[in-house]
Amino acid sequence: MKPNETSWNTPREEADFVDLTIDEWGNDHGLSAYDTPMREDAFELSDVEKVAKIEHHFREIMETLGLDLTDDSLKGTPHRVAKMYVREIFSGLNPKNKPKATLFDNKYKYNEMLVEKDISFYSNCEHHFVPIFGKAHVAYISSGKVIGLSKLNRIVQYFAKRPQVQERLTVQIGKELQQILQTEDVAVVMDAKHLCVASRGVQDDSSTTVTAFYGGKFKDEATKNEFLKYL
């Protein structure tokens, strides 16, 4: 047997090990990449085609679980779930849904930080496809340009509407704001509850997860502390 190679007495032992490894990766919140992992052919199917395909497969899932899809309450569920996936909760996967951000000259000569706090967001854990939800707080210091306040909310929601881990979501929002605002001086703090922790696994309903992104002047302790004071 080669070094680091594992010997299995039964196929069941090997299957149990694979299940344990997958669970540990998900429970430990493994982060695979900064960019959301997407295939090159991700957008070859239209939204209508994706809805039809997901509807078919979700129907099979429900049938496998033993549910009676002739029941009035259940028969429309596969289509509702498919439409929800494509057009709502995972709509942030499609670049065509990215919010258009227009910059304006900072005519007010406002040179202090601008903070938009308590932005509600809903996302889904990419390990178990159950909700992540909470509040995002973002701030920036103008480099001569400003952005409409509602666009800050829309940028948060765009990146949230895809399978995510909170660490990646935080960095994606921070990097996007730096690019749009043409400044490194951006900060993001996210405080969220994960139903993969609350409703399954360890089943801890009281804990939340906080992640942060600090760029430019926000790496300075005084500026960072001023931002955190507002929260």
Short mmCIF file of C-alpha atoms in Angstrom, two decimals:
data_model
loop_
_atom_site.label_atom_id
_atom_site.label_comp_id
_atom_site.label_asym_id
_atom_site.label_seq_id
_atom_site.Cartn_x
_atom_site.Cartn_y
_atom_site.Cartn_z
CA MET A 1 0.00 0.00 0.00
CA LYS A 2 1.33 3.46 -0.93
CA PRO A 3 2.08 6.08 1.78
CA ASN A 4 -0.99 8.06 2.88
CA GLU A 5 -3.23 5.49 1.21
CA THR A 6 -6.14 4.24 3.30
CA SER A 7 -7.33 0.64 3.39
CA TRP A 8 -11.06 -0.02 3.77
CA ASN A 9 -12.46 -3.24 5.18
CA THR A 10 -15.89 -2.63 3.65
CA PRO A 11 -17.47 -0.27 1.10
CA ARG A 12 -19.60 1.06 3.97
CA GLU A 13 -16.48 2.20 5.84
CA GLU A 14 -15.28 4.08 2.78
CA ALA A 15 -18.71 5.67 2.29
CA ASP A 16 -18.83 6.71 5.96
CA PHE A 17 -15.39 8.33 5.64
CA VAL A 18 -16.46 10.26 2.52
CA ASP A 19 -19.65 11.44 4.28
CA LEU A 20 -17.64 12.53 7.34
CA THR A 21 -15.11 14.42 5.20
CA ILE A 22 -17.87 16.24 3.30
CA ASP A 23 -19.66 17.13 6.53
CA GLU A 24 -16.47 18.40 8.17
CA TRP A 25 -15.67 20.59 5.16
CA GLY A 26 -19.15 22.11 5.28
CA ASN A 27 -19.32 22.49 9.05
CA ASP A 28 -15.86 24.05 9.19
CA HIS A 29 -16.90 26.63 6.60
CA GLY A 30 -14.18 25.81 4.07
CA LEU A 31 -13.55 28.62 1.60
CA SER A 32 -12.46 27.51 -1.86
CA ALA A 33 -11.91 30.77 -3.75
CA TYR A 34 -12.55 34.53 -3.83
CA ASP A 35 -14.68 34.23 -6.96
CA THR A 36 -17.91 32.27 -6.77
CA PRO A 37 -17.07 28.88 -8.39
CA MET A 38 -18.81 28.90 -11.78
CA ARG A 39 -18.51 26.72 -14.86
CA GLU A 40 -17.66 28.33 -18.22
CA ASP A 41 -21.01 27.23 -19.66
CA ALA A 42 -22.99 28.63 -16.72
CA PHE A 43 -25.13 30.92 -18.88
CA GLU A 44 -25.68 28.84 -21.99
CA LEU A 45 -29.17 27.94 -20.78
CA SER A 46 -31.80 30.66 -20.62
CA ASP A 47 -33.57 31.39 -17.34
CA VAL A 48 -36.68 29.67 -18.71
CA GLU A 49 -34.68 26.54 -19.54
CA LYS A 50 -33.02 26.56 -16.11
CA VAL A 51 -36.40 26.83 -14.37
CA ALA A 52 -37.74 23.86 -16.36
CA LYS A 53 -34.68 21.74 -15.64
CA ILE A 54 -34.59 22.51 -11.92
CA GLU A 55 -38.33 21.90 -11.68
CA HIS A 56 -37.84 18.41 -13.14
CA HIS A 57 -35.03 17.52 -10.73
CA PHE A 58 -36.71 19.01 -7.67
CA ARG A 59 -39.81 16.99 -8.47
CA GLU A 60 -37.63 13.88 -8.37
CA ILE A 61 -36.21 14.93 -4.99
CA MET A 62 -39.68 15.35 -3.54
CA GLU A 63 -40.83 12.03 -4.98
CA THR A 64 -37.74 10.30 -3.58
CA LEU A 65 -38.65 11.68 -0.16
CA GLY A 66 -42.03 10.01 -0.53
CA LEU A 67 -44.15 13.14 -0.91
CA ASP A 68 -47.45 12.96 -2.80
CA LEU A 69 -47.19 15.51 -5.58
CA THR A 70 -50.82 15.05 -6.55
CA ASP A 71 -51.75 16.87 -3.33
CA ASP A 72 -53.02 20.40 -4.02
CA SER A 73 -50.52 21.91 -1.59
CA LEU A 74 -47.48 20.17 -3.13
CA LYS A 75 -48.11 19.85 -6.85
CA GLY A 76 -46.90 23.37 -7.64
CA THR A 77 -43.87 23.26 -5.34
CA PRO A 78 -41.27 22.05 -7.89
CA HIS A 79 -42.04 24.96 -10.19
CA ARG A 80 -42.17 27.48 -7.35
CA VAL A 81 -38.80 26.34 -6.02
CA ALA A 82 -37.20 26.37 -9.47
CA LYS A 83 -38.47 29.89 -10.21
CA MET A 84 -37.34 31.07 -6.77
CA TYR A 85 -33.84 29.66 -7.31
CA VAL A 86 -33.29 31.24 -10.73
CA ARG A 87 -35.15 34.54 -10.46
CA GLU A 88 -34.84 35.38 -6.79
CA ILE A 89 -32.48 33.85 -4.23
CA PHE A 90 -29.72 32.90 -6.71
CA SER A 91 -30.24 35.73 -9.20
CA GLY A 92 -26.88 37.20 -8.16
CA LEU A 93 -25.10 34.42 -10.05
CA ASN A 94 -25.99 36.09 -13.34
CA PRO A 95 -23.86 39.16 -14.22
CA LYS A 96 -26.78 40.65 -16.14
CA ASN A 97 -28.44 41.29 -12.77
CA LYS A 98 -25.51 43.28 -11.44
CA PRO A 99 -26.72 46.73 -10.34
CA LYS A 100 -25.64 49.67 -12.48
CA ALA A 101 -23.67 52.08 -10.33
CA THR A 102 -23.41 55.72 -11.39
CA LEU A 103 -20.89 57.96 -9.67
CA PHE A 104 -21.40 61.65 -9.00
CA ASP A 105 -18.94 64.40 -8.26
CA ASN A 106 -18.50 65.09 -4.56
CA LYS A 107 -19.77 68.65 -4.90
CA TYR A 108 -20.42 68.89 -1.17
CA LYS A 109 -16.70 68.44 -0.51
CA TYR A 110 -17.64 65.88 2.14
CA ASN A 111 -14.34 64.28 3.07
CA GLU A 112 -15.33 62.25 6.13
CA MET A 113 -16.44 58.63 6.05
CA LEU A 114 -19.94 57.79 4.90
CA VAL A 115 -21.53 54.85 6.71
CA GLU A 116 -24.56 52.88 5.56
CA LYS A 117 -25.44 50.49 8.36
CA ASP A 118 -28.02 47.79 9.05
CA ILE A 119 -28.42 46.74 5.42
CA SER A 120 -30.57 43.62 5.55
CA PHE A 121 -29.38 40.73 3.40
CA TYR A 122 -30.44 37.15 2.76
CA SER A 123 -28.09 34.59 1.27
CA ASN A 124 -27.71 30.81 1.25
CA CYS A 125 -24.92 28.63 2.60
CA GLU A 126 -23.21 26.92 -0.34
CA HIS A 127 -22.54 23.83 1.78
CA HIS A 128 -26.14 23.02 2.70
CA PHE A 129 -28.28 25.47 0.67
CA VAL A 130 -29.99 26.85 3.77
CA PRO A 131 -30.33 30.56 4.62
CA ILE A 132 -27.74 32.99 5.90
CA PHE A 133 -29.28 36.28 6.94
CA GLY A 134 -28.27 39.35 8.86
CA LYS A 135 -27.05 42.93 8.60
CA ALA A 136 -24.26 44.46 6.55
CA HIS A 137 -22.54 47.74 7.44
CA VAL A 138 -20.48 49.48 4.75
CA ALA A 139 -18.44 52.68 4.74
CA TYR A 140 -16.21 54.59 2.38
CA ILE A 141 -14.24 57.82 2.22
CA SER A 142 -14.76 59.68 -1.06
CA SER A 143 -11.87 60.06 -3.47
CA GLY A 144 -13.80 62.79 -5.27
CA LYS A 145 -16.80 60.68 -6.29
CA VAL A 146 -19.92 59.53 -4.45
CA ILE A 147 -22.56 56.91 -5.15
CA GLY A 148 -26.32 56.85 -4.54
CA LEU A 149 -27.10 55.35 -1.15
CA SER A 150 -29.52 52.75 -2.50
CA LYS A 151 -26.75 51.36 -4.71
CA LEU A 152 -24.83 50.32 -1.60
CA ASN A 153 -27.81 48.19 -0.57
CA ARG A 154 -28.18 46.76 -4.06
CA ILE A 155 -24.51 45.78 -4.28
CA VAL A 156 -24.76 43.93 -0.95
CA GLN A 157 -27.91 42.15 -2.08
CA TYR A 158 -26.48 41.25 -5.51
CA PHE A 159 -23.54 39.35 -4.05
CA ALA A 160 -25.74 37.84 -1.32
CA LYS A 161 -28.12 36.32 -3.87
CA ARG A 162 -25.97 33.30 -4.67
CA PRO A 163 -24.69 30.25 -2.77
CA GLN A 164 -22.13 31.78 -0.42
CA VAL A 165 -19.83 31.56 2.53
CA GLN A 166 -19.83 34.73 4.61
CA GLU A 167 -16.10 35.31 4.31
CA ARG A 168 -16.25 35.37 0.51
CA LEU A 169 -19.39 37.50 0.51
CA THR A 170 -17.69 40.12 2.70
CA VAL A 171 -14.60 40.30 0.48
CA GLN A 172 -16.64 40.42 -2.74
CA ILE A 173 -18.65 43.39 -1.49
CA GLY A 174 -15.52 45.20 -0.29
CA LYS A 175 -13.58 44.66 -3.52
CA GLU A 176 -16.57 45.66 -5.67
CA LEU A 177 -17.05 48.90 -3.76
CA GLN A 178 -13.35 49.73 -4.06
CA GLN A 179 -13.54 49.26 -7.82
CA ILE A 180 -16.77 51.22 -8.28
CA LEU A 181 -15.84 54.08 -5.93
CA GLN A 182 -12.27 54.28 -7.25
CA THR A 183 -10.82 54.24 -3.75
CA GLU A 184 -9.17 51.77 -1.42
CA ASP A 185 -10.88 53.45 1.54
CA VAL A 186 -13.73 50.98 2.02
CA ALA A 187 -14.90 48.99 5.05
CA VAL A 188 -17.49 46.20 5.34
CA VAL A 189 -18.73 44.42 8.47
CA MET A 190 -21.31 41.64 8.26
CA ASP A 191 -23.16 40.06 11.17
CA ALA A 192 -25.26 37.04 10.25
CA LYS A 193 -27.07 33.98 11.48
CA HIS A 194 -26.45 30.70 9.64
CA LEU A 195 -29.25 28.15 9.59
CA CYS A 196 -26.68 25.45 8.77
CA VAL A 197 -25.53 26.06 12.36
CA ALA A 198 -28.89 26.92 13.92
CA SER A 199 -31.25 24.34 12.41
CA ARG A 200 -28.94 21.35 11.83
CA GLY A 201 -25.54 20.06 12.92
CA VAL A 202 -24.67 21.67 16.26
CA GLN A 203 -28.14 23.33 16.37
CA ASP A 204 -26.97 26.51 18.07
CA ASP A 205 -29.69 29.10 17.52
CA SER A 206 -28.07 31.88 19.56
CA SER A 207 -24.73 32.42 17.81
CA THR A 208 -24.01 34.79 14.94
CA THR A 209 -20.96 35.18 12.70
CA VAL A 210 -19.14 38.48 12.17
CA THR A 211 -16.74 39.09 9.27
CA ALA A 212 -14.94 42.27 8.21
CA PHE A 213 -13.11 43.85 5.29
CA TYR A 214 -10.89 46.91 5.78
CA GLY A 215 -9.12 48.72 2.97
CA GLY A 216 -6.98 51.84 2.68
CA LYS A 217 -7.45 54.32 5.53
CA PHE A 218 -9.70 51.87 7.36
CA LYS A 219 -6.64 49.79 8.19
CA ASP A 220 -5.60 52.65 10.48
CA GLU A 221 -6.80 51.86 14.00
CA ALA A 222 -8.25 55.33 14.63
CA THR A 223 -10.31 55.28 11.41
CA LYS A 224 -11.37 51.69 11.99
CA ASN A 225 -12.48 52.47 15.53
CA GLU A 226 -14.44 55.51 14.36
CA PHE A 227 -16.31 53.28 11.89
CA LEU A 228 -16.99 50.63 14.50
CA LYS A 229 -18.23 53.29 16.92
CA TYR A 230 -21.04 54.16 14.51
CA LEU A 231 -22.21 50.55 14.51
#
